[in-house]
Coordinates of C-alpha atoms in Angstrom, one line a residue:
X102 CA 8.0 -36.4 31.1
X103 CA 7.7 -33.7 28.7
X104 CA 4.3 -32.7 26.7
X105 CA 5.8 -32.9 23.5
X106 CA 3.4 -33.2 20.1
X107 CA 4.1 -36.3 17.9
X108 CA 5.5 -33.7 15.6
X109 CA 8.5 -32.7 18.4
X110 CA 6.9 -29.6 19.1
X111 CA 5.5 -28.1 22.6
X112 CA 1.7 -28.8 22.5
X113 CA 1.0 -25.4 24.4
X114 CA 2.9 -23.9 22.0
X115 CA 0.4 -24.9 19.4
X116 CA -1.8 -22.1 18.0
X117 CA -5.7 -22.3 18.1
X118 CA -8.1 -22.6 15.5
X119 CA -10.3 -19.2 15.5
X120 CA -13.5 -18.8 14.0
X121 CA -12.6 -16.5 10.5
X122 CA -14.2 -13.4 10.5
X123 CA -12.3 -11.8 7.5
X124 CA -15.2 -13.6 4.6
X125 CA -15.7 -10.4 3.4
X126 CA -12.5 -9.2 2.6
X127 CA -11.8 -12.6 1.2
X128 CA -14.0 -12.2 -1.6
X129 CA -12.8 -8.7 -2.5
X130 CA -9.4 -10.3 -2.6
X131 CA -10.9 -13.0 -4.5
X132 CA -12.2 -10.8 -7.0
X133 CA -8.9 -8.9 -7.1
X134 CA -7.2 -12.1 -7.8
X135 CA -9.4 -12.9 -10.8
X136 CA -8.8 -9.2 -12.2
X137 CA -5.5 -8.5 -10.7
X138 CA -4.1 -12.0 -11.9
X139 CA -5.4 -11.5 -15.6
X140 CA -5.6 -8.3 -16.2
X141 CA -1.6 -7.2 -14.6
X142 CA -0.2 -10.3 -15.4
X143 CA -1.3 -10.2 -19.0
X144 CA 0.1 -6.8 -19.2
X145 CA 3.1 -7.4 -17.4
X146 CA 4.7 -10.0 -19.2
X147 CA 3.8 -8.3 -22.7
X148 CA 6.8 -6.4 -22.9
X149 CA 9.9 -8.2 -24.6
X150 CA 10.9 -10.0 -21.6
X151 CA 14.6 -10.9 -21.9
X152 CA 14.9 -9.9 -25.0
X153 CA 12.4 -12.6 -26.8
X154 CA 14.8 -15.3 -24.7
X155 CA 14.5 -17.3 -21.2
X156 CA 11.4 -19.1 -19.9
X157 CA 7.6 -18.5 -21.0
X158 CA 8.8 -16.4 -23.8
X159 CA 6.5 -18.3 -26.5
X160 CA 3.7 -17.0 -24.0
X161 CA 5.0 -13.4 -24.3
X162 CA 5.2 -13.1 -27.8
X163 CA 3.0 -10.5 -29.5
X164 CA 1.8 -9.7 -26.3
X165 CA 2.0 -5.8 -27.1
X166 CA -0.9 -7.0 -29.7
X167 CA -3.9 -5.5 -27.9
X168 CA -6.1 -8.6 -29.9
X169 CA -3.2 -11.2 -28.6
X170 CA -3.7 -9.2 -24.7
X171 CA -7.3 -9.4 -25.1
X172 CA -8.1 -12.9 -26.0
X173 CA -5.5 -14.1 -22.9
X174 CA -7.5 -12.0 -20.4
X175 CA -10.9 -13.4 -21.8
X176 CA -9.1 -17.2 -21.4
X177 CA -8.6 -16.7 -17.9
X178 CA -11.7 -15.1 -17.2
X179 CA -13.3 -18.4 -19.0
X180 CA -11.3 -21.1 -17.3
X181 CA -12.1 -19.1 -13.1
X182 CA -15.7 -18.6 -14.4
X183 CA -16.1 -21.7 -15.8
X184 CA -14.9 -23.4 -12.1
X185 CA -17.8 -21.6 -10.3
X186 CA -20.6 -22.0 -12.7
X187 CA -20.7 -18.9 -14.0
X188 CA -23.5 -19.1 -16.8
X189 CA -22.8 -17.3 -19.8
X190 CA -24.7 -14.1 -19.7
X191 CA -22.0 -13.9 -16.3
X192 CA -18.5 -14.5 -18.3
X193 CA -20.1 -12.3 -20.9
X194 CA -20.4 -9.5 -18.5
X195 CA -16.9 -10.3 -16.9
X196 CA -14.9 -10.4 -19.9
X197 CA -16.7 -7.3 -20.8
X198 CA -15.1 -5.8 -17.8
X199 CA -11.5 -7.1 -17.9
X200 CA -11.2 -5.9 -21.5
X201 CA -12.4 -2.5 -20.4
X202 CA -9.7 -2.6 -17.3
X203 CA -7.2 -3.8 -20.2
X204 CA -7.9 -0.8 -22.4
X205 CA -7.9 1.7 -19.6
X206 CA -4.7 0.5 -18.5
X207 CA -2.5 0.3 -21.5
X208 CA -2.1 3.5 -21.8
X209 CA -0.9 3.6 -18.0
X210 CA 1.6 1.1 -18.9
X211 CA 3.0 2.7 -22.2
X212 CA 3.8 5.6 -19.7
X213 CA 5.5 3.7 -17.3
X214 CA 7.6 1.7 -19.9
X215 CA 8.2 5.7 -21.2
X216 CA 9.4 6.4 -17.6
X217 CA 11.9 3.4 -17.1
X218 CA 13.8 4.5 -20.6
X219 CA 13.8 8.2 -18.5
X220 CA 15.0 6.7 -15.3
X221 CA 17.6 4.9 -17.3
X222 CA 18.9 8.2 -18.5
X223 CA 18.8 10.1 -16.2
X224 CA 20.8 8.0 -13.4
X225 CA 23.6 7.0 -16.2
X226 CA 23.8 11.2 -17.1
X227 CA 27.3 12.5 -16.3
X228 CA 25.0 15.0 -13.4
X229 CA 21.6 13.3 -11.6
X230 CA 19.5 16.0 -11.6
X231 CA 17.7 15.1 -8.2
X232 CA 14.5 17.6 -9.5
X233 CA 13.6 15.5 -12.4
X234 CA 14.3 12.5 -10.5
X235 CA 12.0 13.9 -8.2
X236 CA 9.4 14.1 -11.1
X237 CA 9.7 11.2 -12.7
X238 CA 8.9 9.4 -8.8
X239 CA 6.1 11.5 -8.2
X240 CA 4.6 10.6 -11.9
X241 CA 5.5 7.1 -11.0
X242 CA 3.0 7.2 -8.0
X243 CA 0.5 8.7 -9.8
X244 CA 0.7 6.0 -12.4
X245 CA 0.2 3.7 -9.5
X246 CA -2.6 5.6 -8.1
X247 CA -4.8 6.0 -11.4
X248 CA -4.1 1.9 -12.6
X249 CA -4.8 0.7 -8.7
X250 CA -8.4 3.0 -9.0
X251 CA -9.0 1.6 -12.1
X252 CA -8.7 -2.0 -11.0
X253 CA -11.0 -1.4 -7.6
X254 CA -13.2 -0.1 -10.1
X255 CA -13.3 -3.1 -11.9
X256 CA -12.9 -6.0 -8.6
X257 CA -16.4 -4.1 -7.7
X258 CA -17.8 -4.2 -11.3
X259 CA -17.2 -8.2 -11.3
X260 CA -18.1 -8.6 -7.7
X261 CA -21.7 -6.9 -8.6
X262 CA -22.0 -9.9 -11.3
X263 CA -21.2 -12.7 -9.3
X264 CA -23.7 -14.2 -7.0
X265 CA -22.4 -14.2 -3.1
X266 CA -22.5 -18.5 -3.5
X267 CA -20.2 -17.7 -6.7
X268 CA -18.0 -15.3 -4.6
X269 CA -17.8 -17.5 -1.9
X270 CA -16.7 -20.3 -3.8
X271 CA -14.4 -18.7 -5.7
X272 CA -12.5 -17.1 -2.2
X273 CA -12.4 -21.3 -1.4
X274 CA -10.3 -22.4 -4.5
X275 CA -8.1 -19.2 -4.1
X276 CA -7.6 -20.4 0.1
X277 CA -7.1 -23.9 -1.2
X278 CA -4.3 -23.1 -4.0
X279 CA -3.5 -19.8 -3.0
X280 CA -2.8 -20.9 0.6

């Protein structure tokens, strides 16, 4: 006789259930996901897309519109706020900060769209010139670098407005949707 699980599997080979210690970098992640998911996905999907066609493109429209980028980030803010009661001096203080991280960010993303036109030509040239391939990488990282400061900056400006109970419950929808 075998000591199978109803499920056909081994029931040694099951794993077990360990106390989770990692709370605290939940919540950072948590408040990453609010910023993170509003304030880079806003800006990522205001560029043109596939050329104004294929799916979500009625969402993407006037997107480079820095009102039209603004009033999405402050909708999302809203509706995650509004889920952990958030009163409304809170998702004052919160929008305040995602529209900051927005405005210090654009500019990082104007480059960077700048940088894929120069990556274009330079790789279709008749000669790669490895040097300035070389220094368009290396301002590519540093593009990185400055927009991922900016947006710890801003996880730890919306952690410091949220209550630990509000963090906490926040880090439970994102386990139970975000898996």
């Amino acid at each position: 006789m075998t000591n199978e699980t109803s499920n056909g599997g081994n029931s040694r080979d099951a794993p077990t259930r360990r106390p989770r210690r990692w709370r605290g970098p939940i919540i950072a992640g948590v408040v990453g996901a609010l910023l993170g998911g509003t304030a880079v996905g806003t800006l990522s999907h205001a560029g043109p897309g596939w050329c104004g066609h294929g799916p979500w493109t009625h969402a993407r429209q006037g997107m480079q519109d820095p009102t039209r980028v603004h009033e999405r980030a402050e909708f999302g803010a809203e509706w995650v706020l509004s889920r952990i009661d958030a009163d409304e001096t809170q998702k004052a203080q919160v929008k305040a900060v995602v529209r900051a991280a927005i405005d210090d960010l654009r500019p990082l993303r104007e480059r960077h769209e700048a940088n894929r036109a120069a990556w274009l030509e330079l790789l279709t040239a008749p000669a790669v010139d490895r040097g300035a391939v070389e220094a368009l990488r290396a301002e590519e990282l540093e593009l990185a670098e400055q927009a991922s400061t900016r947006l710890t900056r801003a996880l730890a400006d919306v952690a410091d407005v949220l209550t630990p109970e509000q963090r906490a419950a926040l880090a439970e929808r994102i386990r139970r949707f975000r898996g």
